Short mmCIF file of C-alpha atoms and ligand atoms in Angstrom, two decimals:
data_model
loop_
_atom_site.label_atom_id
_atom_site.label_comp_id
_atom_site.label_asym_id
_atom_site.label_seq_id
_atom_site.Cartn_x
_atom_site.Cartn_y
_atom_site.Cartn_z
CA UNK A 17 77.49 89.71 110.62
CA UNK A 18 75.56 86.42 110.43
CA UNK A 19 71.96 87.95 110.12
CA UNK A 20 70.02 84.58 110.62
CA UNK A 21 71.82 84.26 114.21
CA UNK A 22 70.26 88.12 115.21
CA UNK A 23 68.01 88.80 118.45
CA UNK A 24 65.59 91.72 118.76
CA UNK A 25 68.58 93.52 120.59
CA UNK A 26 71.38 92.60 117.90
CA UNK A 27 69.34 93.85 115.11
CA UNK A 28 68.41 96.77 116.53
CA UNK A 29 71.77 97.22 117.71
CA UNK A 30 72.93 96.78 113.71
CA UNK A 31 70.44 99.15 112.81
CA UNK A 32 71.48 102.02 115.45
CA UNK A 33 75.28 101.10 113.94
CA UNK A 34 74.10 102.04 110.68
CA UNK A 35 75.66 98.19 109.55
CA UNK A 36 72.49 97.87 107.40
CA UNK A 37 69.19 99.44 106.69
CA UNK A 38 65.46 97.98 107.77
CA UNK A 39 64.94 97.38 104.37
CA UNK A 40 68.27 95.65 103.71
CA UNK A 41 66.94 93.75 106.90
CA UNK A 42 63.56 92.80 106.04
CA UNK A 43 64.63 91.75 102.91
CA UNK A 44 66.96 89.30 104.05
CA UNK A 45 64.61 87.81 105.91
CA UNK A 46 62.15 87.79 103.11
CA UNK A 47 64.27 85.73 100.92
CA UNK A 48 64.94 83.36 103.64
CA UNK A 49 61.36 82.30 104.01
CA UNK A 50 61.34 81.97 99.89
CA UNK A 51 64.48 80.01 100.25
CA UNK A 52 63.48 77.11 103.17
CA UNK A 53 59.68 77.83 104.23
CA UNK A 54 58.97 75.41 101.43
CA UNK A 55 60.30 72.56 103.56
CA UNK A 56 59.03 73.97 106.78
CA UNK A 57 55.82 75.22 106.08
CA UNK A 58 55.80 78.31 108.77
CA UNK A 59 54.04 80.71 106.73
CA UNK A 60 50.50 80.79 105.04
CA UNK A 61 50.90 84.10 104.04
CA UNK A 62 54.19 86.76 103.34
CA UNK A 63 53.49 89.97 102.87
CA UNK A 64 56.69 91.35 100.97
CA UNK A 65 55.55 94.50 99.62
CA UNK A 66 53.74 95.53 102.38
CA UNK A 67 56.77 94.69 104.68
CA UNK A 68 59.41 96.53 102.22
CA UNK A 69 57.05 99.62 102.41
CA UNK A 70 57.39 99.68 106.05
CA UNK A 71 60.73 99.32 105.98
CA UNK A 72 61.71 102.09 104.21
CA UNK A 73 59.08 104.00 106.09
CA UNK A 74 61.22 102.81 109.31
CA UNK A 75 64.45 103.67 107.96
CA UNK A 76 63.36 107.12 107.10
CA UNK A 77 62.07 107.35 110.86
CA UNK A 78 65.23 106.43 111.94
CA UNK A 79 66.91 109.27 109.61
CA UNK A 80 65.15 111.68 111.01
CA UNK A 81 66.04 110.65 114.85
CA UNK A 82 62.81 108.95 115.10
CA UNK A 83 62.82 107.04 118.36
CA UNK A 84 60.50 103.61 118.72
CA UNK A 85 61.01 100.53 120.87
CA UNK A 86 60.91 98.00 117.88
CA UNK A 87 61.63 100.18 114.97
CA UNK A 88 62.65 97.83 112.18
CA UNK A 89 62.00 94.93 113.85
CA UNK A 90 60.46 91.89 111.20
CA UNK A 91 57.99 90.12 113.49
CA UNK A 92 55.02 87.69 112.32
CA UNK A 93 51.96 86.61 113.48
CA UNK A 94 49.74 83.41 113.83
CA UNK A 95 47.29 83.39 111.59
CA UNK A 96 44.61 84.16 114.43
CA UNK A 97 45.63 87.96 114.76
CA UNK A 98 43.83 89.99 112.19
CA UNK A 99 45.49 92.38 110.34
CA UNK A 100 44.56 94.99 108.14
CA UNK A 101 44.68 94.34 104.64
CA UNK A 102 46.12 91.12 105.37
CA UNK A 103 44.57 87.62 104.98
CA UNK A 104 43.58 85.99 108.13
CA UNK A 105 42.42 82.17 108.45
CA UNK A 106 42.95 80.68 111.78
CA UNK A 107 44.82 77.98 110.03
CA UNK A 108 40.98 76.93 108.70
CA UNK A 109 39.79 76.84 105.79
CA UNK A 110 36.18 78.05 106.33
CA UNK A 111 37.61 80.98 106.12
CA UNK A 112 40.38 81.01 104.01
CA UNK A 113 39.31 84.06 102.22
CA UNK A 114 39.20 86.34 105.02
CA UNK A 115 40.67 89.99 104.53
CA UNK A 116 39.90 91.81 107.66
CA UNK A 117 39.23 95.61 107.69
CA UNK A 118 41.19 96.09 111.22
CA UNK A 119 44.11 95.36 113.15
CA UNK A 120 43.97 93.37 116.11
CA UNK A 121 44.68 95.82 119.06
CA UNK A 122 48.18 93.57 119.70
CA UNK A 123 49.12 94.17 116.01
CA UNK A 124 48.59 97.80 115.99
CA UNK A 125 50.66 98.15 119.09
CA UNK A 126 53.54 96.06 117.36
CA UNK A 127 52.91 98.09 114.26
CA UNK A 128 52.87 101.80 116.49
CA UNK A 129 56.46 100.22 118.23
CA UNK A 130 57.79 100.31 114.49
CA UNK A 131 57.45 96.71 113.97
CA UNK A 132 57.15 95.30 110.39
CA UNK A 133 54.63 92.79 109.94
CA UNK A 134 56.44 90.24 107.77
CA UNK A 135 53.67 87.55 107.27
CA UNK A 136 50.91 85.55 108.96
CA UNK A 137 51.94 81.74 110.45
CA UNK A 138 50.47 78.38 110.40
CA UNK A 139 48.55 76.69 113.22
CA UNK A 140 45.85 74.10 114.37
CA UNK A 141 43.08 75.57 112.79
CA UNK A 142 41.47 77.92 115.46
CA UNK A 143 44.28 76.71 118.07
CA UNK A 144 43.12 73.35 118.71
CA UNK A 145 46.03 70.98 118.75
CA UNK A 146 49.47 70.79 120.25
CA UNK A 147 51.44 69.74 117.41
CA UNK A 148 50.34 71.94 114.26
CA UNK A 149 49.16 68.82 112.93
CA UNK A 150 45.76 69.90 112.90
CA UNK A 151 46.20 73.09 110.45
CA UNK A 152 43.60 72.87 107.35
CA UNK A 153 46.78 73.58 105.23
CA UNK A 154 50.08 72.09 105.51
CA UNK A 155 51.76 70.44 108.82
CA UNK A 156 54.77 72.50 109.83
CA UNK A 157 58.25 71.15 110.52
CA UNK A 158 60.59 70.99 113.29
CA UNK A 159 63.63 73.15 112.14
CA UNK A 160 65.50 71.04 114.93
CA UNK A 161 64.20 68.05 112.91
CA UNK A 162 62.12 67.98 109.93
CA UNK A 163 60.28 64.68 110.50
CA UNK A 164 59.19 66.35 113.75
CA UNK A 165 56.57 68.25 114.98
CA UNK A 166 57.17 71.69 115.83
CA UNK A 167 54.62 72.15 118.88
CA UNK A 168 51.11 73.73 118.26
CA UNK A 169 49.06 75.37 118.34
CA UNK A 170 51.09 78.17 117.58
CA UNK A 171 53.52 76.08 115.36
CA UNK A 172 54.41 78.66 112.12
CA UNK A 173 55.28 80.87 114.87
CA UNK A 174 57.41 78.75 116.60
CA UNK A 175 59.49 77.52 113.65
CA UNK A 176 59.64 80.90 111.81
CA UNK A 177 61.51 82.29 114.80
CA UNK A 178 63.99 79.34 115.39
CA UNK A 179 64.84 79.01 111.49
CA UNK A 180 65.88 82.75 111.26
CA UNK A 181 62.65 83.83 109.20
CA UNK A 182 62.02 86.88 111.38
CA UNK A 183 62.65 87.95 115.36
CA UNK A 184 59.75 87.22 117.07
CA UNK A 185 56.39 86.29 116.71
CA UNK A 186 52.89 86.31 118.25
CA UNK A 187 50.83 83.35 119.06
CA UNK A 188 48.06 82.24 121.48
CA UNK A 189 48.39 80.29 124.53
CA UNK A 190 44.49 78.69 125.82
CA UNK A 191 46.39 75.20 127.09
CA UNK A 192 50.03 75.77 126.10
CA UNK A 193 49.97 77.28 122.73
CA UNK A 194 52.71 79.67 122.94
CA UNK A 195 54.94 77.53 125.67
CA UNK A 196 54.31 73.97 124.05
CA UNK A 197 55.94 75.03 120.76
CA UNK A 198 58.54 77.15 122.27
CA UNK A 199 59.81 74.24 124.44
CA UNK A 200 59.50 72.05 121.10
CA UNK A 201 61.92 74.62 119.23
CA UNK A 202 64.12 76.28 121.88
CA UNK A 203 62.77 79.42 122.38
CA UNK A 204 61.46 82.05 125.20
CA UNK A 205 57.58 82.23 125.66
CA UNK A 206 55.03 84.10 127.53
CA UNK A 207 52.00 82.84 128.21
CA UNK A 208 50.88 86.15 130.02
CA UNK A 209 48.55 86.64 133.38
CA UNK A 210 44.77 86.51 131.59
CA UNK A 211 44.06 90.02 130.62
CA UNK A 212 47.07 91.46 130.59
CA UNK A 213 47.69 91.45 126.53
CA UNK A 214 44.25 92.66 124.74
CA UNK A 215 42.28 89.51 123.36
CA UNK A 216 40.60 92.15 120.71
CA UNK A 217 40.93 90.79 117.46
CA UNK A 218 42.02 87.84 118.22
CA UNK A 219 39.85 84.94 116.80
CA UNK A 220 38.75 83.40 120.15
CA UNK A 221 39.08 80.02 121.27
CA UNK A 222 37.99 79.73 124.86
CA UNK A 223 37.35 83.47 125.64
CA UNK A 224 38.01 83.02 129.52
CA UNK A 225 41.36 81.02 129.17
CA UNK A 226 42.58 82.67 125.60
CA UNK A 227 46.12 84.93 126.71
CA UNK A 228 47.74 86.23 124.03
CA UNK A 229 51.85 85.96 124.13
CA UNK A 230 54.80 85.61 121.80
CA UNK A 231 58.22 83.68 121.36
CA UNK A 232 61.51 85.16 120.96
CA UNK A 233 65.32 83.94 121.28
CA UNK A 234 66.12 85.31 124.57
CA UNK A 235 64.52 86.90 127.57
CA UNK A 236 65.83 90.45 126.99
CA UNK A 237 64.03 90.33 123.91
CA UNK A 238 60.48 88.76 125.39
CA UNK A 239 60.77 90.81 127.57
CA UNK A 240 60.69 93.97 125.00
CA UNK A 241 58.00 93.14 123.07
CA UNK A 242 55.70 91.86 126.32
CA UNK A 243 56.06 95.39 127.21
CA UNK A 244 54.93 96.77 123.79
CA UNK A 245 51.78 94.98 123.53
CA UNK A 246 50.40 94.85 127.59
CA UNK A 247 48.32 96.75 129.35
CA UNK A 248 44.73 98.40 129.34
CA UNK A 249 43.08 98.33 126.08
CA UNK A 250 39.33 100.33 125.79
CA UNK A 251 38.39 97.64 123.30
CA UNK A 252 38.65 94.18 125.67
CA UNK A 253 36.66 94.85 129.26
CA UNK A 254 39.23 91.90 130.39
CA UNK A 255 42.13 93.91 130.20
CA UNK A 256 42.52 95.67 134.01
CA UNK A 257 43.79 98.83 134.28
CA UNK A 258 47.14 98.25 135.88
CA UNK A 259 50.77 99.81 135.10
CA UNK A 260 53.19 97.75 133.30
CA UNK A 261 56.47 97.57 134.51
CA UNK A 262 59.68 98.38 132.66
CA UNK A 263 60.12 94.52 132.19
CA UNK A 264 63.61 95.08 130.56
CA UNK A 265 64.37 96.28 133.61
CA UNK A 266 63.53 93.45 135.50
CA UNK A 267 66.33 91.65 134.13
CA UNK A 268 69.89 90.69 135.30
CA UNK A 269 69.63 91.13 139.09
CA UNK A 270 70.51 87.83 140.55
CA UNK A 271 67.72 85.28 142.33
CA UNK A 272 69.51 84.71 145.29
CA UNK A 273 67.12 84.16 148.32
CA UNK A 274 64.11 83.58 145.45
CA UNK A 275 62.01 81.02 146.40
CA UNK A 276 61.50 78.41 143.80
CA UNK A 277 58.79 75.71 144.06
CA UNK A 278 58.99 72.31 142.54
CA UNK A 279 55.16 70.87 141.84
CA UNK A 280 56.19 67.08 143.24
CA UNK A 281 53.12 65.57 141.47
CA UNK A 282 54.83 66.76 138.21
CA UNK A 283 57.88 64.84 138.47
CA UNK A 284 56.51 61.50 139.43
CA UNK A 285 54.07 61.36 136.54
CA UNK A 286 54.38 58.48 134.93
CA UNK A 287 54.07 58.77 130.95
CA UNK A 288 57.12 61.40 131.80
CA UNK A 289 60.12 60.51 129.49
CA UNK A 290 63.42 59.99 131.44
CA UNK A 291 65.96 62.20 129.59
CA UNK A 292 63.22 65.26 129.98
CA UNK A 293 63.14 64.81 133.46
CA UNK A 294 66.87 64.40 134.26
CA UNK A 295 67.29 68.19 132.07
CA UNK A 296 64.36 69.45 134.20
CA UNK A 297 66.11 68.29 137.68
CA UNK A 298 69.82 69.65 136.08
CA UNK A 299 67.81 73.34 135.83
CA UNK A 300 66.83 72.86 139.27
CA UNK A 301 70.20 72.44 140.25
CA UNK A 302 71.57 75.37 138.46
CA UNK A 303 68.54 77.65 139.69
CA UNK A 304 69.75 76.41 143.29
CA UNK A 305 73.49 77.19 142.43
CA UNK A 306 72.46 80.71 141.58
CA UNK A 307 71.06 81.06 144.74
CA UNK A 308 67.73 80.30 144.53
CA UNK A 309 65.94 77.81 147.64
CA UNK A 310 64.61 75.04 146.24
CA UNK A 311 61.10 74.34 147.71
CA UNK A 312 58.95 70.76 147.13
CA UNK A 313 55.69 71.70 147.27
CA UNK A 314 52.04 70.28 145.90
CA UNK A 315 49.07 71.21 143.36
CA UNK A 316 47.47 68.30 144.69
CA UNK A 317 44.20 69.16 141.79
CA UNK A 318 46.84 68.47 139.12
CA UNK A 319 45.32 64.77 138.16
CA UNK A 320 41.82 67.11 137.52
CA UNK A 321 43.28 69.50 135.11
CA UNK A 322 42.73 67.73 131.72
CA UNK A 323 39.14 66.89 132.42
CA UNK A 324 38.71 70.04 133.81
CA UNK A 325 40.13 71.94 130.73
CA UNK A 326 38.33 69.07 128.56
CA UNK A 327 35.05 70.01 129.13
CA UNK A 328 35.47 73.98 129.80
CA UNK A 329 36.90 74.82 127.15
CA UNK A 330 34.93 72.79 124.14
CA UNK A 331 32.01 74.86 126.00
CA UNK A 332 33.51 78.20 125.26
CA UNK A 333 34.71 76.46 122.08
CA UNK A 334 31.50 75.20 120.60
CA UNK A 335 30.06 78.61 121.17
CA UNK A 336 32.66 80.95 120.19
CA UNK A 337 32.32 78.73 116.48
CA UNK A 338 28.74 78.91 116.04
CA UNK A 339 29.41 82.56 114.36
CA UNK A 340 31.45 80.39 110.96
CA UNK A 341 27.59 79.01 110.19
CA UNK A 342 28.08 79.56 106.16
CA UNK A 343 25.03 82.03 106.90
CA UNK A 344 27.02 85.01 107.23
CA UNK A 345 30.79 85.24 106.21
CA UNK A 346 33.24 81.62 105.04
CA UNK A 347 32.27 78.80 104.09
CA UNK A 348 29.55 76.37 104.56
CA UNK A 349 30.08 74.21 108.43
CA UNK A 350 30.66 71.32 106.80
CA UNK A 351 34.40 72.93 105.92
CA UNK A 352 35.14 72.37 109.86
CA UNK A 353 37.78 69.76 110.16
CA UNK A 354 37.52 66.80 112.47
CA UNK A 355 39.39 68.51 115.76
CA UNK A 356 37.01 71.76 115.33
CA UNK A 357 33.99 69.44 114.93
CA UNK A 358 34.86 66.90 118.23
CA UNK A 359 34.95 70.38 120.08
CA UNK A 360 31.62 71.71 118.87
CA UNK A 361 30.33 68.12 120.10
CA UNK A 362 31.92 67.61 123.07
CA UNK A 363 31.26 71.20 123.95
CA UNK A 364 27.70 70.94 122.98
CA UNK A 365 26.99 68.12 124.80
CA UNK A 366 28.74 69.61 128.55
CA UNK A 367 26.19 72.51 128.42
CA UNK A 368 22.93 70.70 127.02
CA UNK A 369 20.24 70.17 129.85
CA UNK A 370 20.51 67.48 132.11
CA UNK A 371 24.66 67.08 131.22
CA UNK A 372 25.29 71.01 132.07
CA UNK A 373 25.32 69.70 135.91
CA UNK A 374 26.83 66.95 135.93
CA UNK A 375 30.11 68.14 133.72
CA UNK A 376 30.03 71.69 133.03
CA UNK A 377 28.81 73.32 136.62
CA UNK A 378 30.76 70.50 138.33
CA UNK A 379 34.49 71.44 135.70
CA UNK A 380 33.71 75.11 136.73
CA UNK A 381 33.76 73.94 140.52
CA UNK A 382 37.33 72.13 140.24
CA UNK A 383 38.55 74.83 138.93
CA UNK A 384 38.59 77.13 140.86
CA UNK A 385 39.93 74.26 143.67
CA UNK A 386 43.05 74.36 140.74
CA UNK A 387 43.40 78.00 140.94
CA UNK A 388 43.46 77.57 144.84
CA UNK A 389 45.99 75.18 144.47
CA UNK A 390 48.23 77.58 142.82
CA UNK A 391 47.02 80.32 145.15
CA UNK A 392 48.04 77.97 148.25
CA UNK A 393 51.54 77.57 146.74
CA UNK A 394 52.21 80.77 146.03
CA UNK A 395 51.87 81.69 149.61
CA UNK A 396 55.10 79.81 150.19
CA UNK A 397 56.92 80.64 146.94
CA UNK A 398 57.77 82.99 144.49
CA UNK A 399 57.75 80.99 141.44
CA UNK A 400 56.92 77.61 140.47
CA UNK A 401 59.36 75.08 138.44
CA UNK A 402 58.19 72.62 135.98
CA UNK A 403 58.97 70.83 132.68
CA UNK A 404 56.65 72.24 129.55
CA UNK A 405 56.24 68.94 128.04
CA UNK A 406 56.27 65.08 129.59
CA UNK A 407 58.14 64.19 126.18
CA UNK A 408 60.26 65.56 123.34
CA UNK A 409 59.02 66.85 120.10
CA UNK A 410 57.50 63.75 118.61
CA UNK A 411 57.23 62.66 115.07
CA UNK A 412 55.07 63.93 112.19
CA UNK A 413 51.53 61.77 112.97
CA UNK A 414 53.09 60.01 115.86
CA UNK A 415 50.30 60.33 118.05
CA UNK A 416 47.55 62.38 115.47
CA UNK A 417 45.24 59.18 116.18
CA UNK A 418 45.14 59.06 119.44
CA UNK A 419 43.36 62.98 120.66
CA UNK A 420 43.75 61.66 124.13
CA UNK A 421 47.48 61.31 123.74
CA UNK A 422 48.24 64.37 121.84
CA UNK A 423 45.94 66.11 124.80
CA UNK A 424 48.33 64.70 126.94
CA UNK A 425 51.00 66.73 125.71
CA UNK A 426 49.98 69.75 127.71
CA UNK A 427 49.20 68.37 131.27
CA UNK A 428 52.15 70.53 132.93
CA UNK A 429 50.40 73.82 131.31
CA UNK A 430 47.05 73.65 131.23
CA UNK A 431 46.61 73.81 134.91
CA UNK A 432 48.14 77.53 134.11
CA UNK A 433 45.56 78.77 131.67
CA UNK A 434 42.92 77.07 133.88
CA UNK A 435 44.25 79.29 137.35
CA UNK A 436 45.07 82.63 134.80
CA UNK A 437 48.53 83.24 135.76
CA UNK A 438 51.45 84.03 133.88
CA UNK A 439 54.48 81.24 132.80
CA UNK A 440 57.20 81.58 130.37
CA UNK A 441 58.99 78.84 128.84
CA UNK A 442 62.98 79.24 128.89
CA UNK A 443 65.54 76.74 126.99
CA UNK A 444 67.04 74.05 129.33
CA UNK A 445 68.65 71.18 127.54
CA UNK A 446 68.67 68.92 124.25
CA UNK A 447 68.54 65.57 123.82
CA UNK A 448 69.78 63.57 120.59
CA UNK A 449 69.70 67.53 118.82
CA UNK A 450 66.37 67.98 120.28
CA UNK A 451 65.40 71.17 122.41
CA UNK A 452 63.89 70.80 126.18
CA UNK A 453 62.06 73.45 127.77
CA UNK A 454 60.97 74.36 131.12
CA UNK A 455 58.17 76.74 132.59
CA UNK A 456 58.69 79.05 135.29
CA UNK A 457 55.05 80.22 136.76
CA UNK A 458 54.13 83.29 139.27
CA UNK A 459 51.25 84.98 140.70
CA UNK A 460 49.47 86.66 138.78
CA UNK A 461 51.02 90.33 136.95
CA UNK A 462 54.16 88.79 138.51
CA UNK A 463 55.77 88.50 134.43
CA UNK A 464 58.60 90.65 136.05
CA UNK A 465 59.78 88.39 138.33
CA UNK A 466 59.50 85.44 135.97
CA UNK A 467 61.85 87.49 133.53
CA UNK A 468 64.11 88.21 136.16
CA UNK A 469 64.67 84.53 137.09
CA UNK A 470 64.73 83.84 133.55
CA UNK A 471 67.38 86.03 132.65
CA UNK A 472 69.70 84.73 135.33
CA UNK A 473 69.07 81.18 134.23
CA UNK A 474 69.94 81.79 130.78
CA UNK A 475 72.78 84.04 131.52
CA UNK A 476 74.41 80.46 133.53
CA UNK A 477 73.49 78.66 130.51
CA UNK A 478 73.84 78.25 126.72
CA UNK A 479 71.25 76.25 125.39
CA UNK A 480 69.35 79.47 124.17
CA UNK A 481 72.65 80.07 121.33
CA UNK A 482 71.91 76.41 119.42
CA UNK A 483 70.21 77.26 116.26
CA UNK A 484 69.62 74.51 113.86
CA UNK A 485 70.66 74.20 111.04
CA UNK A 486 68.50 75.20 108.38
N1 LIG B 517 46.70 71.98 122.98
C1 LIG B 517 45.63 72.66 123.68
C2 LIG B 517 44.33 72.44 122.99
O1 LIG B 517 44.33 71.83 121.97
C3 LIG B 517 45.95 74.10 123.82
C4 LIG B 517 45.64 74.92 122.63
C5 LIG B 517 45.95 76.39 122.81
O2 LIG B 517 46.58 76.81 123.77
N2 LIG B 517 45.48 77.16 121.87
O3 LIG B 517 43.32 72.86 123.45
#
């Protein structure tokens, strides 16, 4: 049994076998991330007691015929979920000393699944970035590439899961935070429909674009753990009150007749690299070979979305990180590094009298003529088709200079977060050893059908089976 290649479904698979024990499990993992997180950087904090406790509390569930969805199952979390008992620091240092007294609502429904909290992951400090770059602690690596960046803001995340330091783990997606850095390291994300995964305790961002999904290695196993953590929760008003489906059993039943739409302004964009494009149109053709009718179509608001998001959400940013004053808990403001402080400026300055017109009120206006857009579309299709990223993972401070470019990085999924509707990032090609991802988008609550035309893709396909080599 090679434990480092396991899924969510092997492992529990090994577990119902009796091959090996959650503790035998856990602690493999556990001495993986002592063994190569040093060179990757995924984790700012491991909690190996606490995780060997709940392991053998698991495997004495499981002795005494205790069933639970993820029972076992090593999982971590970006470092914007609090946990109980566990540090928490948004990747910032202003408060890198933070030991919350709760569990965010998502980590007490991993935890009541039987998940094992393993550790807490890197990331742009407070999710601002795209590349993990702008973490007050160390820059993670690529696995896929070490001089690389791994995708942010969610980047520990990211590269814990593809280097085979646990199954799956949360992150945050306000612009592209979960897809970006799945796409970067070969992995399925969900960046769910806005309030259908509970925002409480979650360190906020931009409350009104903040979702809050997870990365996996396959779409059987997103699936699994998207159904774990959605739904109604008493302690975020956002959350609707609407059933979840069975999303595992979504999966494996064929697209044919699904109507698949291909944004045409996202293909002709110019600063789009050639070789991410080609793997893009090569999915298209496979969805299409599986049955699926390929559909041009238009989001003509697309060239909007970046000023849109621009000013929005540094407004929701700026105010959501007036709380870390130094007056009542961390450190003093001054410990804000520069990304965190060119939000609270920018942010500042769209809502301050005489600018709140002319940029705020008139961002809030476009967007809803970008959530139209998507609206319009989906009247004609069932899902829409587009690359994550214009570009391959790029190199360690390749473009940390230039904000504008980095913000560039996430043109094909901001748009998303700005019309609240659900995309998942699935596998589809490498280049020179290097992972490309593509997003399939819905309606909104439509994560079933996205998993369903996942699954079908990456049952026609093996790019989700390359692990690196780490
Ligand atoms: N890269 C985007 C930003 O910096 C998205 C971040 C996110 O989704 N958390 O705002």
């Amino acid at each position: 049994m090679e434990i480092n290649s396991l899924t969510i479904q092997s492992a529990l698979d090994v577990l119902k076998k009796k091959e090996c024990s959650a503790r035998e499990l856990v602690a493999f993992y556990l001495d993986r991330i002592e063994k190569i997180d040093g060179k990757i950087n995924a984790f700012l904090t491991v909690d190996r007691e606490g995780a060997l406790q709940q392991a053998d509390e698991a495997d004495s569930m499981r002795a005494n015929d205790v069933t639970k969805p993820l029972l076992g199952m090593p999982i971590a979390c970006k470092d914007l979920f609090t946990t109980k008992g566990l540090r928490t620091t948004a990747g910032a240092k202003i408060i890198d000393n933070y030991v919350p007294p709760f569990d965010a609502s998502v980590v007490g429904r991993l935890k009541e699944a039987g998940a094992i909290i393993i550790g807490k992951t890197n990331e742009d400090a407070w999710g601002h970035g795209s590349s993990g770059e702008n973490s007050d602690f160390d820059v993670t690596k690529n696995p896929y590439d070490l001089t690389r960046v791994p995708g942010g803001s969610s980047s520990g995340s990211a590269a814990a899961v593809a280097a085979g330091m646990c199954l799956a783990a949360t992150g945050t997606d306000t612009g592209s935070s979960v897809r970006l850095p799945a796409a970067f390291c070969n992995l399925v994300g969900i960046k769910p429909t806005y309030g259908r995964v509970s925002r409480y305790g979650v360190i906020a961002m931009a409350s009104s674009f903040d979702t809050i999904g997870h990365m996996t290695k396959t779409v059987a196993d997103c699936a699994l753990v998207y159904e774990t953590t959605s739904g109604k929760d008493l302690f975020d008003g956002t959350t609707p009150d609407i059933d979840v489906p069975s999303y595992a059993k979504s999966l494996g039943k064929g697209i044919a007749g699904t109507r698949v739409g291909i944004p045409k302004e996202y293909l002709s964009l110019p600063g789009m690299a050639a070789e991410v494009k080609a793997a893009t149109q090569q999915a298209m053709k496979t969805l299409g070979l599986l049955g699926a009718d390929i559909i041009e179509i238009s989001l003509p608001h697309t060239e909007y979305a970046m000023a849109c998001y621009y000013i929005l959400v540094p407004s929701e940013v700026s105010s959501n990180l007036s709380r870390y004053d130094g007056i009542r808990y961390g450190h003093e403001r001054s410990a804000f590094g520069a990304e965190a402080k060119r939000r609270i400026v920018l942010g500042t300055f769209a809502l301050s009298a005489g600018y709140y017109d002319a940029y705020y009120k008139k961002a809030a206006k476009v967007r809803t003529l970008i959530k139209k857009d998507f609206d319009d579309a989906f009247g004609a299709v069932d899902v829409i088709m587009a690359p994550s990223s214009p570009a391959l993972p790029f190199r360690i401070g390749e473009k940390s200079e230039d904000p504008l470019a980095m913000y560039l990085s996430d043109i094909f999924m901001c748009p998303v977060n700005i019309a609240g509707v659900p995309a998942l990032n699935v596998p589809c090609g490498f280049v020179d050893g290097l992972p490309v991802g593509m997003q399939l988008i819905g309606p909104q609550f439509s994560e079933a059908r996205l998993f369903g035309v996942a699954s079908a893709y990456e049952a026609a396909t093996q790019w989700h089976t390359k692990w690196p080599k780490t």
